[in-house]
Amino acid sequence: MCKLGVLTSGGDAPGMNACIRAIVRYGIKRELEIIGIRRGYAGLLDSDFVKLDNRAVGNIIQRGGTFLGTARCEEMKTKGGVNKAVQNLQQEGIGGLITIGGDGTFRGAMALAKAGNIRVIGIPSTIDNDIYGTDYSIGFDTATNTALNAIDKIRDTAGAMHRAFFVEVMGRTRGFIALDVGIAGGAEQILIPETETNIDKLCQSISSSIRKGKRSTIVIVAEGDEAGGVFPVAQQVWERLRLEYRICVLGHIQRGGSPTARDRVLASKLGSAAVDAFISGRSGEMVGEVNGQIELTPLENTWRKRKKLDKSLIRFMEELAS
Ligand code: ATP
């Protein structure tokens, strides 16, 4: 029986558990032995292995986080770390590895494939949705809905008090969460790293909203926006408009919580597709979903190529908020 390892690495994302569950149950049906590796590459360097059977992954599909645990591990970025990881996998008789995470996780996987002839398959899972080769990464839908839920609540109080709110959402260096939340939450403006932030233009837009009789204004600021986050943006608007405002930084609540149906379905599909890819002899690739179809992308492309964000949607959002 062939042994296949699975680990979650980098930032956790809702849906990782559903993905591990799919790998275990789909893999066991296909005569694979599935070995879980706790705490990502940190656990791999400690040989922190656990055999997973169908019961081990019961009652986890609805849980956020990852029951295997995750970590960021600097040692894995060194030659010595990679060699040790290969040695630990070989000692355990693990011939292949499915890594669930972001592009950093895939760099680690590729290093293992090159150094030790380990067959590796990546699965994209990060709330930031910034991975090339898949329309959505596992966790993005849940994080977006968590942020949206908070923004709907903020809208109630903003409307009641006739106030402006500046809301910071996650997304690291990209604006995918901010864009979707902006459209779905009817935001007046969004500030994202993909477009130049112009505070004067933002002020004109806020003033025009007020003149039109809008009772509330919500500006979504992506954490990676070049303006430096929500505090300097709100301060600069205050200096120009003397407008009463409140700030809300949503932060890590966006990373937790029970995964949405969409994330669970995506996680289940990608988990089983990764097992299929492994069985058919593939390696050094990531399974993703593009236009509803499973696609394999070379792992290198996930850090060499930049995923596109549809900027035309910003104009669209502004029109609808007018
Ligand atoms: P997220 O998008 O949530 O941050 P990620 O997978 O990109 O996920 P990283 O912290 O960049 O998160 O990477 C996760 C881990 O992958 C690192 O802590 C490290 O152990 C390993 N890793 C990252 N880059 C490399 C590399 N160049 N070589 C070997 N291992 C790496």
GROMACS .gro file of C-alpha atoms and ligand atoms in nm:
model
  353
    1MET     CA    1   0.000   0.000   0.000
    2CYS     CA    2   0.140   0.340  -0.103
    3LYS     CA    3   0.180   0.601   0.171
    4LEU     CA    4   0.065   0.955   0.096
    5GLY     CA    5   0.138   1.239   0.339
    6VAL     CA    6  -0.078   1.548   0.390
    7LEU     CA    7   0.001   1.873   0.567
    8THR     CA    8  -0.145   2.221   0.608
    9SER     CA    9   0.103   2.508   0.612
   10GLY     CA   10   0.119   2.889   0.629
   11GLY     CA   11  -0.191   3.079   0.742
   12ASP     CA   12  -0.494   2.867   0.830
   13ALA     CA   13  -0.810   2.906   0.625
   14PRO     CA   14  -1.166   2.780   0.674
   15GLY     CA   15  -1.216   2.467   0.466
   16MET     CA   16  -0.876   2.311   0.532
   17ASN     CA   17  -1.043   2.044   0.747
   18ALA     CA   18  -1.296   1.963   0.475
   19CYS     CA   19  -1.003   1.923   0.236
   20ILE     CA   20  -0.811   1.684   0.465
   21ARG     CA   21  -1.130   1.482   0.513
   22ALA     CA   22  -1.173   1.447   0.135
   23ILE     CA   23  -0.808   1.342   0.085
   24VAL     CA   24  -0.833   1.078   0.358
   25ARG     CA   25  -1.165   0.924   0.256
   26TYR     CA   26  -1.112   0.944  -0.121
   27GLY     CA   27  -0.753   0.820  -0.084
   28ILE     CA   28  -0.837   0.523   0.140
   29LYS     CA   29  -1.102   0.410  -0.110
   30ARG     CA   30  -0.823   0.402  -0.367
   31GLU     CA   31  -0.596   0.183  -0.156
   32LEU     CA   32  -0.371   0.461  -0.026
   33GLU     CA   33  -0.250   0.492   0.330
   34ILE     CA   34  -0.285   0.852   0.440
   35ILE     CA   35  -0.038   0.997   0.689
   36GLY     CA   36  -0.118   1.333   0.847
   37ILE     CA   37   0.174   1.561   0.932
   38ARG     CA   38   0.103   1.794   1.224
   39ARG     CA   39   0.209   2.165   1.226
   40GLY     CA   40   0.309   2.188   0.860
   41TYR     CA   41   0.679   2.174   0.774
   42ALA     CA   42   0.770   2.226   1.141
   43GLY     CA   43   0.602   1.892   1.217
   44LEU     CA   44   0.764   1.729   0.915
   45LEU     CA   45   1.108   1.823   1.051
   46ASP     CA   46   1.008   1.661   1.384
   47SER     CA   47   0.856   1.350   1.217
   48ASP     CA   48   0.527   1.440   1.382
   49PHE     CA   49   0.322   1.186   1.184
   50VAL     CA   50  -0.024   1.041   1.248
   51LYS     CA   51  -0.199   0.772   1.047
   52LEU     CA   52  -0.542   0.898   0.942
   53ASP     CA   53  -0.843   0.673   0.890
   54ASN     CA   54  -1.203   0.756   0.804
   55ARG     CA   55  -1.297   0.802   1.171
   56ALA     CA   56  -1.006   1.040   1.237
   57VAL     CA   57  -1.162   1.291   0.999
   58GLY     CA   58  -1.520   1.254   1.126
   59ASN     CA   59  -1.704   1.564   1.248
   60ILE     CA   60  -1.449   1.811   1.111
   61ILE     CA   61  -1.604   1.924   0.781
   62GLN     CA   62  -1.782   2.213   0.956
   63ARG     CA   63  -1.487   2.330   1.164
   64GLY     CA   64  -1.262   2.626   1.082
   65GLY     CA   65  -0.884   2.617   1.127
   66THR     CA   66  -0.702   2.290   1.065
   67PHE     CA   67  -0.706   1.996   1.301
   68LEU     CA   68  -0.355   1.900   1.188
   69GLY     CA   69  -0.231   2.243   1.293
   70THR     CA   70  -0.020   2.473   1.080
   71ALA     CA   71   0.301   2.671   1.122
   72ARG     CA   72   0.551   2.896   0.956
   73CYS     CA   73   0.890   2.725   0.964
   74GLU     CA   74   1.209   2.912   0.875
   75GLU     CA   75   1.428   2.600   0.890
   76MET     CA   76   1.241   2.457   0.592
   77LYS     CA   77   1.380   2.741   0.381
   78THR     CA   78   1.736   2.612   0.433
   79LYS     CA   79   1.909   2.331   0.244
   80GLY     CA   80   1.964   2.145   0.571
   81GLY     CA   81   1.595   2.171   0.656
   82VAL     CA   82   1.484   2.039   0.318
   83ASN     CA   83   1.727   1.745   0.339
   84LYS     CA   84   1.605   1.659   0.687
   85ALA     CA   85   1.245   1.671   0.568
   86VAL     CA   86   1.325   1.437   0.278
   87GLN     CA   87   1.502   1.199   0.514
   88ASN     CA   88   1.204   1.194   0.754
   89LEU     CA   89   0.962   1.123   0.469
   90GLN     CA   90   1.182   0.844   0.334
   91GLN     CA   91   1.224   0.687   0.679
   92GLU     CA   92   0.844   0.679   0.717
   93GLY     CA   93   0.808   0.534   0.366
   94ILE     CA   94   0.603   0.831   0.243
   95GLY     CA   95   0.643   0.856  -0.134
   96GLY     CA   96   0.412   1.148  -0.199
   97LEU     CA   97   0.289   1.459  -0.026
   98ILE     CA   98  -0.017   1.679  -0.062
   99THR     CA   99   0.048   2.029   0.071
  100ILE     CA  100  -0.245   2.259   0.148
  101GLY     CA  101  -0.158   2.630   0.173
  102GLY     CA  102  -0.030   2.928  -0.026
  103ASP     CA  103   0.262   2.989  -0.259
  104GLY     CA  104   0.517   2.975   0.026
  105THR     CA  105   0.391   2.627   0.106
  106PHE     CA  106   0.429   2.532  -0.261
  107ARG     CA  107   0.789   2.657  -0.268
  108GLY     CA  108   0.860   2.419   0.018
  109ALA     CA  109   0.689   2.135  -0.169
  110MET     CA  110   0.890   2.203  -0.483
  111ALA     CA  111   1.212   2.204  -0.281
  112LEU     CA  112   1.121   1.855  -0.152
  113ALA     CA  113   1.042   1.730  -0.502
  114LYS     CA  114   1.377   1.854  -0.632
  115ALA     CA  115   1.590   1.738  -0.339
  116GLY     CA  116   1.438   1.398  -0.270
  117ASN     CA  117   1.231   1.286  -0.564
  118ILE     CA  118   0.919   1.316  -0.347
  119ARG     CA  119   0.603   1.346  -0.555
  120VAL     CA  120   0.416   1.660  -0.447
  121ILE     CA  121   0.073   1.805  -0.527
  122GLY     CA  122  -0.041   2.147  -0.398
  123ILE     CA  123  -0.391   2.259  -0.301
  124PRO     CA  124  -0.459   2.636  -0.284
  125SER     CA  125  -0.594   2.743   0.052
  126THR     CA  126  -0.568   3.102   0.172
  127ILE     CA  127  -0.834   3.359   0.252
  128ASP     CA  128  -0.646   3.612   0.036
  129ASN     CA  129  -0.735   3.436  -0.293
  130ASP     CA  130  -0.403   3.552  -0.436
  131ILE     CA  131  -0.292   3.223  -0.592
  132TYR     CA  132  -0.245   3.199  -0.967
  133GLY     CA  133  -0.405   2.893  -1.129
  134THR     CA  134  -0.741   2.881  -0.955
  135ASP     CA  135  -1.045   3.109  -0.962
  136TYR     CA  136  -1.088   3.070  -0.587
  137SER     CA  137  -0.872   2.937  -0.308
  138ILE     CA  138  -1.020   2.747  -0.014
  139GLY     CA  139  -1.118   2.991   0.262
  140PHE     CA  140  -1.179   3.300   0.051
  141ASP     CA  141  -1.557   3.260   0.035
  142THR     CA  142  -1.589   3.216   0.412
  143ALA     CA  143  -1.360   3.512   0.488
  144THR     CA  144  -1.552   3.732   0.245
  145ASN     CA  145  -1.885   3.636   0.399
  146THR     CA  146  -1.751   3.692   0.750
  147ALA     CA  147  -1.637   4.041   0.652
  148LEU     CA  148  -1.966   4.107   0.474
  149ASN     CA  149  -2.164   4.005   0.780
  150ALA     CA  150  -1.968   4.256   0.989
  151ILE     CA  151  -2.013   4.530   0.728
  152ASP     CA  152  -2.390   4.477   0.717
  153LYS     CA  153  -2.395   4.535   1.093
  154ILE     CA  154  -2.176   4.844   1.060
  155ARG     CA  155  -2.416   4.975   0.793
  156ASP     CA  156  -2.703   4.962   1.045
  157THR     CA  157  -2.525   5.181   1.297
  158ALA     CA  158  -2.371   5.405   1.028
  159GLY     CA  159  -2.719   5.470   0.886
  160ALA     CA  160  -2.876   5.533   1.225
  161MET     CA  161  -2.606   5.779   1.329
  162HIS     CA  162  -2.542   5.938   0.983
  163ARG     CA  163  -2.177   5.843   1.006
  164ALA     CA  164  -1.886   5.752   0.785
  165PHE     CA  165  -1.703   5.428   0.857
  166PHE     CA  166  -1.362   5.319   0.736
  167VAL     CA  167  -1.339   4.940   0.749
  168GLU     CA  168  -1.011   4.755   0.704
  169VAL     CA  169  -1.026   4.404   0.561
  170MET     CA  170  -0.754   4.141   0.515
  171GLY     CA  171  -0.601   4.027   0.186
  172ARG     CA  172  -0.229   4.084   0.239
  173THR     CA  173  -0.087   4.245  -0.076
  174ARG     CA  174  -0.404   4.194  -0.281
  175GLY     CA  175  -0.755   4.342  -0.290
  176PHE     CA  176  -0.972   4.038  -0.365
  177ILE     CA  177  -1.157   4.036  -0.031
  178ALA     CA  178  -1.203   4.417  -0.040
  179LEU     CA  179  -1.342   4.410  -0.393
  180ASP     CA  180  -1.601   4.138  -0.333
  181VAL     CA  181  -1.701   4.278   0.005
  182GLY     CA  182  -1.726   4.626  -0.148
  183ILE     CA  183  -1.967   4.511  -0.418
  184ALA     CA  184  -2.171   4.281  -0.193
  185GLY     CA  185  -2.184   4.530   0.094
  186GLY     CA  186  -2.276   4.829  -0.124
  187ALA     CA  187  -1.966   5.021  -0.017
  188GLU     CA  188  -1.926   5.378  -0.139
  189GLN     CA  189  -1.554   5.333  -0.209
  190ILE     CA  190  -1.284   5.070  -0.187
  191LEU     CA  191  -0.911   5.126  -0.162
  192ILE     CA  192  -0.701   4.835  -0.287
  193PRO     CA  193  -0.333   4.784  -0.372
  194GLU     CA  194  -0.413   4.720  -0.739
  195THR     CA  195  -0.524   5.081  -0.796
  196GLU     CA  196  -0.364   5.413  -0.702
  197THR     CA  197  -0.518   5.567  -0.392
  198ASN     CA  198  -0.607   5.934  -0.433
  199ILE     CA  199  -0.731   6.089  -0.107
  200ASP     CA  200  -0.865   6.402  -0.282
  201LYS     CA  201  -1.077   6.187  -0.513
  202LEU     CA  202  -1.195   5.985  -0.214
  203CYS     CA  203  -1.299   6.306  -0.037
  204GLN     CA  204  -1.489   6.426  -0.344
  205SER     CA  205  -1.675   6.097  -0.358
  206ILE     CA  206  -1.763   6.110   0.015
  207SER     CA  207  -1.880   6.474  -0.014
  208SER     CA  208  -2.090   6.388  -0.317
  209SER     CA  209  -2.252   6.096  -0.126
  210ILE     CA  210  -2.345   6.332   0.156
  211ARG     CA  211  -2.483   6.594  -0.088
  212LYS     CA  212  -2.699   6.326  -0.248
  213GLY     CA  213  -2.858   6.263   0.090
  214LYS     CA  214  -2.696   5.932   0.170
  215ARG     CA  215  -2.731   5.856   0.537
  216SER     CA  216  -2.415   5.649   0.568
  217THR     CA  217  -2.081   5.607   0.396
  218ILE     CA  218  -1.867   5.297   0.410
  219VAL     CA  219  -1.514   5.297   0.272
  220ILE     CA  220  -1.344   4.957   0.255
  221VAL     CA  221  -0.965   4.970   0.288
  222ALA     CA  222  -0.760   4.662   0.199
  223GLU     CA  223  -0.484   4.603   0.455
  224GLY     CA  224  -0.223   4.607   0.176
  225ASP     CA  225  -0.332   4.936   0.022
  226GLU     CA  226  -0.037   5.168  -0.037
  227ALA     CA  227  -0.201   5.440   0.178
  228GLY     CA  228  -0.074   5.239   0.476
  229GLY     CA  229  -0.396   5.106   0.627
  230VAL     CA  230  -0.721   5.247   0.752
  231PHE     CA  231  -0.586   5.490   1.017
  232PRO     CA  232  -0.385   5.722   0.788
  233VAL     CA  233  -0.667   5.716   0.532
  234ALA     CA  234  -0.930   5.823   0.788
  235GLN     CA  235  -0.696   6.088   0.930
  236GLN     CA  236  -0.631   6.242   0.588
  237VAL     CA  237  -1.004   6.250   0.510
  238TRP     CA  238  -1.068   6.415   0.848
  239GLU     CA  239  -0.807   6.683   0.773
  240ARG     CA  240  -0.986   6.774   0.449
  241LEU     CA  241  -1.355   6.728   0.536
  242ARG     CA  242  -1.378   6.750   0.919
  243LEU     CA  243  -1.620   6.463   0.893
  244GLU     CA  244  -1.710   6.258   1.197
  245TYR     CA  245  -1.604   5.899   1.139
  246ARG     CA  246  -1.541   5.564   1.303
  247ILE     CA  247  -1.282   5.299   1.219
  248CYS     CA  248  -1.323   4.923   1.230
  249VAL     CA  249  -1.038   4.680   1.167
  250LEU     CA  250  -1.191   4.338   1.110
  251GLY     CA  251  -0.862   4.150   1.148
  252HIS     CA  252  -0.836   3.782   1.229
  253ILE     CA  253  -1.206   3.712   1.271
  254GLN     CA  254  -1.191   3.681   0.890
  255ARG     CA  255  -0.961   3.378   0.921
  256GLY     CA  256  -1.183   3.176   1.153
  257GLY     CA  257  -1.531   3.032   1.162
  258SER     CA  258  -1.723   2.749   1.007
  259PRO     CA  259  -1.656   2.724   0.632
  260THR     CA  260  -1.935   2.819   0.391
  261ALA     CA  261  -2.095   2.554   0.170
  262ARG     CA  262  -1.895   2.688  -0.125
  263ASP     CA  263  -1.565   2.646   0.057
  264ARG     CA  264  -1.658   2.296   0.174
  265VAL     CA  265  -1.752   2.192  -0.180
  266LEU     CA  266  -1.435   2.345  -0.328
  267ALA     CA  267  -1.221   2.181  -0.057
  268SER     CA  268  -1.383   1.842  -0.121
  269LYS     CA  269  -1.338   1.871  -0.499
  270LEU     CA  270  -0.975   1.984  -0.480
  271GLY     CA  271  -0.888   1.726  -0.213
  272SER     CA  272  -1.009   1.439  -0.428
  273ALA     CA  273  -0.859   1.592  -0.745
  274ALA     CA  274  -0.521   1.605  -0.570
  275VAL     CA  275  -0.546   1.233  -0.487
  276ASP     CA  276  -0.637   1.159  -0.851
  277ALA     CA  277  -0.339   1.366  -0.968
  278PHE     CA  278  -0.107   1.174  -0.735
  279ILE     CA  279  -0.243   0.834  -0.845
  280SER     CA  280  -0.200   0.925  -1.212
  281GLY     CA  281   0.169   0.997  -1.149
  282ARG     CA  282   0.164   1.378  -1.154
  283SER     CA  283   0.401   1.584  -0.941
  284GLY     CA  284   0.512   1.946  -0.895
  285GLU     CA  285   0.164   2.078  -0.976
  286MET     CA  286  -0.125   2.249  -0.801
  287VAL     CA  287  -0.487   2.145  -0.850
  288GLY     CA  288  -0.720   2.440  -0.898
  289GLU     CA  289  -1.064   2.513  -1.037
  290VAL     CA  290  -1.085   2.741  -1.340
  291ASN     CA  291  -1.424   2.814  -1.498
  292GLY     CA  292  -1.570   2.518  -1.311
  293GLN     CA  293  -1.308   2.271  -1.438
  294ILE     CA  294  -1.024   2.112  -1.243
  295GLU     CA  295  -0.689   2.231  -1.382
  296LEU     CA  296  -0.330   2.152  -1.296
  297THR     CA  297  -0.078   2.437  -1.281
  298PRO     CA  298   0.300   2.396  -1.237
  299LEU     CA  299   0.381   2.494  -0.878
  300GLU     CA  300   0.641   2.746  -1.000
  301ASN     CA  301   0.370   2.945  -1.177
  302THR     CA  302   0.197   3.009  -0.846
  303TRP     CA  303   0.477   3.242  -0.741
  304ARG     CA  304   0.604   3.351  -1.083
  305LYS     CA  305   0.268   3.459  -1.224
  306ARG     CA  306   0.033   3.716  -1.078
  307LYS     CA  307  -0.337   3.643  -1.053
  308LYS     CA  308  -0.549   3.909  -1.226
  309LEU     CA  309  -0.809   4.113  -1.042
  310ASP     CA  310  -1.093   4.250  -1.252
  311LYS     CA  311  -1.048   4.626  -1.198
  312SER     CA  312  -1.355   4.709  -1.410
  313LEU     CA  313  -1.562   4.589  -1.114
  314ILE     CA  314  -1.452   4.893  -0.914
  315ARG     CA  315  -1.628   5.132  -1.157
  316PHE     CA  316  -1.928   4.903  -1.148
  317MET     CA  317  -1.938   4.915  -0.767
  318GLU     CA  318  -1.911   5.296  -0.771
  319GLU     CA  319  -2.199   5.322  -1.018
  320LEU     CA  320  -2.420   5.101  -0.807
  321ALA     CA  321  -2.337   5.300  -0.495
  322SER     CA  322  -2.431   5.632  -0.656
  323ATP     P1  323  -0.036   3.222   0.333
  323ATP     O1  324  -0.081   3.273   0.198
  323ATP     O2  325  -0.149   3.190   0.419
  323ATP     O3  326   0.067   3.309   0.400
  323ATP     P2  327   0.181   3.053   0.250
  323ATP     O4  328   0.190   2.909   0.221
  323ATP     O5  329   0.219   3.146   0.136
  323ATP     O6  330   0.034   3.081   0.305
  323ATP     P3  331   0.426   3.117   0.394
  323ATP     O7  332   0.447   3.157   0.534
  323ATP     O8  333   0.479   3.203   0.286
  323ATP     O9  334   0.270   3.091   0.378
  323ATP    O10  335   0.490   2.971   0.372
  323ATP     C1  336   0.458   2.864   0.456
  323ATP     C2  337   0.582   2.785   0.488
  323ATP    O11  338   0.633   2.727   0.368
  323ATP     C3  339   0.698   2.865   0.545
  323ATP    O12  340   0.685   2.891   0.683
  323ATP     C4  341   0.813   2.772   0.515
  323ATP    O13  342   0.819   2.667   0.610
  323ATP     C5  343   0.774   2.713   0.379
  323ATP     N1  344   0.842   2.787   0.273
  323ATP     C6  345   0.813   2.912   0.228
  323ATP     N2  346   0.899   2.951   0.132
  323ATP     C7  347   0.986   2.849   0.118
  323ATP     C8  348   1.100   2.827   0.033
  323ATP     N3  349   1.145   2.918  -0.053
  323ATP     N4  350   1.165   2.708   0.046
  323ATP     C9  351   1.124   2.613   0.131
  323ATP     N5  352   1.018   2.629   0.213
  323ATP    C10  353   0.950   2.743   0.206
   0.00000   0.00000   0.00000
